[in-house]
Coordinates of C-alpha atoms in Angstrom, one line a residue:
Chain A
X1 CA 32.4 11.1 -2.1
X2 CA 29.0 10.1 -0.7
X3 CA 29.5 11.7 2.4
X4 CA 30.3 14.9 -0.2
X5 CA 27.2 14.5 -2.4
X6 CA 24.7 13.8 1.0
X7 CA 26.8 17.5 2.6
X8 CA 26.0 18.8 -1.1
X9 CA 22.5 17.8 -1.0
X10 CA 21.5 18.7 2.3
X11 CA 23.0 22.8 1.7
X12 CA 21.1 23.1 -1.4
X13 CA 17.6 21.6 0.2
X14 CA 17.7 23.8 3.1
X15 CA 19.3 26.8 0.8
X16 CA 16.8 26.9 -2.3
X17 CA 13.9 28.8 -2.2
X18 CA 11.4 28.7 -5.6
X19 CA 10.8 32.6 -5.6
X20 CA 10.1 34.2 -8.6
X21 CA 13.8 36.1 -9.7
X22 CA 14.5 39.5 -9.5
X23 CA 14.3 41.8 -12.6
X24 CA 15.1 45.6 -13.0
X25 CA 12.9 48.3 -14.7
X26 CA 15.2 51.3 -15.7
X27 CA 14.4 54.7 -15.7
X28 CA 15.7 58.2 -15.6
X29 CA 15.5 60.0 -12.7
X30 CA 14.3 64.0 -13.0
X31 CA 17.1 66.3 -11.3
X32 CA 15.9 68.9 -8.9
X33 CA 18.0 71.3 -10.5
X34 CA 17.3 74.8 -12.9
X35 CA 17.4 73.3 -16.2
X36 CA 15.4 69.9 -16.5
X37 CA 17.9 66.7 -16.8
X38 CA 15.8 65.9 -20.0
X39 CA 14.4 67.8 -22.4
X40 CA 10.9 67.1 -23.1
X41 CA 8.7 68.4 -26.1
X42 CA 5.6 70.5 -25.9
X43 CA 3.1 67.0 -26.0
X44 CA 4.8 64.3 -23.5
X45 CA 2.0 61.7 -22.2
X46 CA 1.2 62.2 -18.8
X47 CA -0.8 58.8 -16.7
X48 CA -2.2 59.8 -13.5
X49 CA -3.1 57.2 -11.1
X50 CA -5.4 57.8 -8.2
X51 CA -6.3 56.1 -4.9
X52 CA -9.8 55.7 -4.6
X53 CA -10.0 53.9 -1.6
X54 CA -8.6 51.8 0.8
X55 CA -8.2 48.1 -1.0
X56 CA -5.4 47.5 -3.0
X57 CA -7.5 48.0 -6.6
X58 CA -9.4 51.0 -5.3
X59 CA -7.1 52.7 -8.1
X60 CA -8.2 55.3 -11.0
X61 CA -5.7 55.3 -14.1
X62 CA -6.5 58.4 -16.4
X63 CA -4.4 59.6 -19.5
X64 CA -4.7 63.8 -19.9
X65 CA -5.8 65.4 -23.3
X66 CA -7.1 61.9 -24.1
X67 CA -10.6 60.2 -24.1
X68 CA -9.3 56.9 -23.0
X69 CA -9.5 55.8 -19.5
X70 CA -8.3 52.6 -18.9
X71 CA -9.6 50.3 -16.1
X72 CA -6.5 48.1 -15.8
X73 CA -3.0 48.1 -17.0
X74 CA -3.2 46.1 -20.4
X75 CA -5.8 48.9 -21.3
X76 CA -3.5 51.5 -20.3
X77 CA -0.5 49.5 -22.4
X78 CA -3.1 49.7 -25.4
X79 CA -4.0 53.1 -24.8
X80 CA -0.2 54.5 -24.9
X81 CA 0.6 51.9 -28.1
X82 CA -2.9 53.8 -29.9
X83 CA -1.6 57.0 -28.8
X84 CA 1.9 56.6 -30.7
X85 CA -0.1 56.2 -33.7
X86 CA -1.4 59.5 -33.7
X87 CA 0.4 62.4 -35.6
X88 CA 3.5 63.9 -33.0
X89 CA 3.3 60.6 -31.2
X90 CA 6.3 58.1 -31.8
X91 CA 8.1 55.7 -28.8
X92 CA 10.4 58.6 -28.1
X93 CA 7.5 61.0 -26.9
X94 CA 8.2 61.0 -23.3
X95 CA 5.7 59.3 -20.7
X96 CA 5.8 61.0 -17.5
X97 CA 4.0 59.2 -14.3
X98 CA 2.1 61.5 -11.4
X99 CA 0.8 59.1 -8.7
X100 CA -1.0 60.6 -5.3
X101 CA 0.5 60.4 -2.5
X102 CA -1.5 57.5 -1.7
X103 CA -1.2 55.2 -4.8
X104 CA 0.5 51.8 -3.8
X105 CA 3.9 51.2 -5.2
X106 CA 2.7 48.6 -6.7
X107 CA 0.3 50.3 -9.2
X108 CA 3.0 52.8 -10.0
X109 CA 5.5 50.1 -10.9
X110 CA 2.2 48.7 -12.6
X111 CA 1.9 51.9 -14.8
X112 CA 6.1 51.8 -15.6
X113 CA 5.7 48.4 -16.5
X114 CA 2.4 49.1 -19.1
X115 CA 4.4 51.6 -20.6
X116 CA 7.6 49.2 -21.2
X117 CA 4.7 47.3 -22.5
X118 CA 3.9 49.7 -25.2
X119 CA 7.2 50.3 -26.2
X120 CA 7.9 53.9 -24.5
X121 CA 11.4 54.6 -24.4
X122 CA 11.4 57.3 -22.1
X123 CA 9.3 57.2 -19.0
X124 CA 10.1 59.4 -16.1
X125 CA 7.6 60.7 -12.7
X126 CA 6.4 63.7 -12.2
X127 CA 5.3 65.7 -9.2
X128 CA 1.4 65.8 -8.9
Chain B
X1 CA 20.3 -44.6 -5.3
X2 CA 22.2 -42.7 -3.0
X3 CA 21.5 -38.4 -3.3
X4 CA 24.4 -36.9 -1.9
X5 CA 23.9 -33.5 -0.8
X6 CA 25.8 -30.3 -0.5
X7 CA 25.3 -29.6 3.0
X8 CA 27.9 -26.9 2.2
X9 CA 26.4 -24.0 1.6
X10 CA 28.3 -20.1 0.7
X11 CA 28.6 -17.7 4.1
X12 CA 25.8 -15.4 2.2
X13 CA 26.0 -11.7 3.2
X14 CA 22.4 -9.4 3.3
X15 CA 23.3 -5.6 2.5
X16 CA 20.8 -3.1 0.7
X17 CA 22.4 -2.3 -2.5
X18 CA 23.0 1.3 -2.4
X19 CA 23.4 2.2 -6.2
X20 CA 19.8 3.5 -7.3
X21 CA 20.0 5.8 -3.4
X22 CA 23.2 7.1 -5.2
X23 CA 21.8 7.8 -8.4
X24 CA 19.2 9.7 -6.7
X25 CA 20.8 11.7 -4.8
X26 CA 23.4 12.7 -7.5
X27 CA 20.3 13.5 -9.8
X28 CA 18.7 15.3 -6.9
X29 CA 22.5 17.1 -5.7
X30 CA 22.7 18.0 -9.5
X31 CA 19.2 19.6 -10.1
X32 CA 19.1 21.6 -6.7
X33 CA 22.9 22.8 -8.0
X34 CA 20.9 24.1 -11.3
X35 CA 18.2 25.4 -10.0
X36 CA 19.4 27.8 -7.0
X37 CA 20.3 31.0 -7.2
X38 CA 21.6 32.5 -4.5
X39 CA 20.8 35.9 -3.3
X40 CA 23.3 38.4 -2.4
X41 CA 22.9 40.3 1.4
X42 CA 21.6 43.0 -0.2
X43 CA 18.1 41.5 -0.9
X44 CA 16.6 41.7 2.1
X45 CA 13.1 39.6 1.4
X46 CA 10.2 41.6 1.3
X47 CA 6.9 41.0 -1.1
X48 CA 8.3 42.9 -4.4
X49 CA 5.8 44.3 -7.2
X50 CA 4.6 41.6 -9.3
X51 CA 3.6 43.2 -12.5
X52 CA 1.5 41.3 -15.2
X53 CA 3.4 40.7 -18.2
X54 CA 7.0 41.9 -16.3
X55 CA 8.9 43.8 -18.5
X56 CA 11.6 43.8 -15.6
X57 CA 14.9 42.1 -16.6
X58 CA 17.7 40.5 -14.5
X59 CA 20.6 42.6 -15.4
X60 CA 24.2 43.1 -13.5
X61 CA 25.0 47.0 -13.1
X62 CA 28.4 47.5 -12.5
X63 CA 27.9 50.5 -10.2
X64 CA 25.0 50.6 -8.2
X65 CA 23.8 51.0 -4.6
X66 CA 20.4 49.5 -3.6
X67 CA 18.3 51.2 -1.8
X68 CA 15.7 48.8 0.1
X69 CA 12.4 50.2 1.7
X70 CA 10.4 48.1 3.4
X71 CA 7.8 47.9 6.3
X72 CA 8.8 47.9 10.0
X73 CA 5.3 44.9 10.7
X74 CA 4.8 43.6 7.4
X75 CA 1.4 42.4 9.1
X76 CA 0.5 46.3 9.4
X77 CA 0.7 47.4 5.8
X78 CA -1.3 51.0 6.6
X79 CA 0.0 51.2 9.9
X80 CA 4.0 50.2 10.1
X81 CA 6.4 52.5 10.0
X82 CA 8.9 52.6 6.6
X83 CA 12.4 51.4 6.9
X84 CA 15.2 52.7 4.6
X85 CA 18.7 51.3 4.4
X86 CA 21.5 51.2 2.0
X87 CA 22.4 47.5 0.5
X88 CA 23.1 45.1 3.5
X89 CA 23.3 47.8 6.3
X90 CA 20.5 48.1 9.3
X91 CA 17.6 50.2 9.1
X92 CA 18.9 54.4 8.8
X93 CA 16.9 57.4 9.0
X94 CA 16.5 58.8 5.2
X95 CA 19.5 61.9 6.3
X96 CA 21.4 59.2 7.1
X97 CA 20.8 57.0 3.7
X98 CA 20.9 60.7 1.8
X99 CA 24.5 61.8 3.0
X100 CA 25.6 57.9 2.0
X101 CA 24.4 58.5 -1.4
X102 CA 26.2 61.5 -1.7
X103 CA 29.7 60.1 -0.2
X104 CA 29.2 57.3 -3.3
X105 CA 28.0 59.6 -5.9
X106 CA 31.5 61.4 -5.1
X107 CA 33.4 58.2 -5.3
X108 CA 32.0 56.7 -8.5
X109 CA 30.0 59.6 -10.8
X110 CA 28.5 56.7 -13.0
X111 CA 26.5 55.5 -10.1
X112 CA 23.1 54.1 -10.7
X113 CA 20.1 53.6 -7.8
X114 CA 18.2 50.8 -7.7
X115 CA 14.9 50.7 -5.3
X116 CA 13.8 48.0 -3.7
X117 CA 10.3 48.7 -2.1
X118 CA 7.6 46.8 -0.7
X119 CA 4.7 46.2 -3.0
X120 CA 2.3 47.5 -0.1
X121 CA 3.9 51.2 0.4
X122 CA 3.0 53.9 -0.2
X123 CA 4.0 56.3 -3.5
X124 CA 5.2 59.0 -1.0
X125 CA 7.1 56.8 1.2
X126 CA 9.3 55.4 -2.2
X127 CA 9.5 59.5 -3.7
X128 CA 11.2 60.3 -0.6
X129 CA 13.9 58.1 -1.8
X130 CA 13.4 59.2 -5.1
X131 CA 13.9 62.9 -3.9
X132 CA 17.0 61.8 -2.0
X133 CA 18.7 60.1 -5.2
X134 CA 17.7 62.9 -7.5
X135 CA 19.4 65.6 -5.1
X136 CA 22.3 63.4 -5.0
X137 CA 22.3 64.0 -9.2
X138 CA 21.5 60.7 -9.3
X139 CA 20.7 60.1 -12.9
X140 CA 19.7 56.6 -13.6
X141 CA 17.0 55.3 -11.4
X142 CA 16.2 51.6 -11.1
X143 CA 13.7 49.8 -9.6
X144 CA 13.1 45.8 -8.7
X145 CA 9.9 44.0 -9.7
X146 CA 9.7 40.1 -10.1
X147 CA 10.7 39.2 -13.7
X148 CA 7.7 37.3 -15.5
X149 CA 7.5 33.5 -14.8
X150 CA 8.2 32.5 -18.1
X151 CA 12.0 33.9 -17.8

């Protein structure tokens, strides 16, 4: 049984890694098709992100048709969660993403993230 | 006064007592056994998004085909070329990864997609994928960050 537990203890050193786990962030996906796949009202939120430059947080985030223009993505989570406050605004206004071609992944799943933050319950991309 | 002594004296045996190594090692077998999680051939490593404050979740979808990007020279972020391939399968050309999708989107209609890109690429390189899954009508689009640290 030794022999078992040293075998057993030997897999799991060399098998474990400490990485952070894996989590999902769901979305809808727009169809290229006629009719929009989702219906969205006159007012959705629209975040644009923009590569400024070369380094990884050479990144603009702006909001259009509002003031606020937050420099990071717990501004931009406090921006959307102010902006559901406002008349027309609620959780189910949808919050479409248009990233450059350029904008690291990274930032975009940054922005989806933000606005899982803020409670959004529809977020979907957009073509810029 | 005589002393008589025991000249006799027990055949004494030396061994390390083994019982604490035990113990350890069962501790040790036991908290490895709780703490891995083993990843499926589908998640091929690459340096995920990390987001701050991860709203990402772990959660099983029954029907689901992963779509992993990543970079050809991971040292050469701005400069490698992007590989795409379906779940555990080598590198494809996107065609290739496109007409796949379709094949499954005929066999299951309630399919989701689930990206898996490097952190490092670039938007257009993932909303070629993106493109791909939404001609396949595709509905539900997922995509893999890290899950905060606290989870």
């Amino acid at each position: 049984m030794i022999d078992v537990t040293f075998l057993l203890l030997i897999f799991f050193l060399v098998t474990t890694s400490f990485e952070r786990a894996e989590g999902i962030l769901a979305g809808k996906m727009p169809q290229e098709s006629q009719a929009p796949g989702v219906p969205l009202p006159l007012s959705p939120i629209v975040v644009r992100l923009e590569q400024l430059g070369v380094g990884h947080d050479e990144f603009v985030i702006g909001l259009d048709r509002f003031d606020s223009v937050p420099s990071g993505f717990a501004e931009l989570t406090e921006a959307v969660r102010q902006i559901h406050q406002l008349d027309g605004f609620d959780r189910k206004t949808p919050l479409v993403i248009i990233a450059e071609d350029d904008v690291r992944w990274d930032h975009v799943v940054g922005c989806w993230n933000a606005a899982l933050r803020a409670g959004c319950e529809r977020v979907a991309f957009g073509e810029p | 006064m005589r002393y008589v002594y025991n000249h006799h004296r027990e055949s004494e045996s030396f061994g390390i007592n083994l019982t604490p190594m035990v113990d350890v090692i069962f501790l040790l077998t036991i908290f490895f056994m709780l703490v891995s999680r083993f990843s499926s051939a589908e998640q091929i490593p690459m340096d995920l998004p990390k987001p701050e404050d991860s709203q990402a979740e772990v959660a099983k979808i029954p029907e689901r085909v992963v779509v992993n990007c990543r970079l050809a020279d991971p040292s050469d972020p701005r400069g490698s070329a992007v590989l795409y391939s379906v779940g555990p399968n080598r590198p494809e050309r996107l065609e290739v990864v496109a007409d796949r999708l379709g094949l499954m989107k005929q066999q299951s209609p309630g399919l989701q997609a689930v990206i898996r890109a490097d952190r490092r690429l670039q938007y257009t390189d993932v909303r070629r994928v993106m493109r791909v899954i939404a001609q396949n009508k595709i509905e539900m689009l997922n995509v893999v960050a890290h899950v905060s640290e606290e989870e």
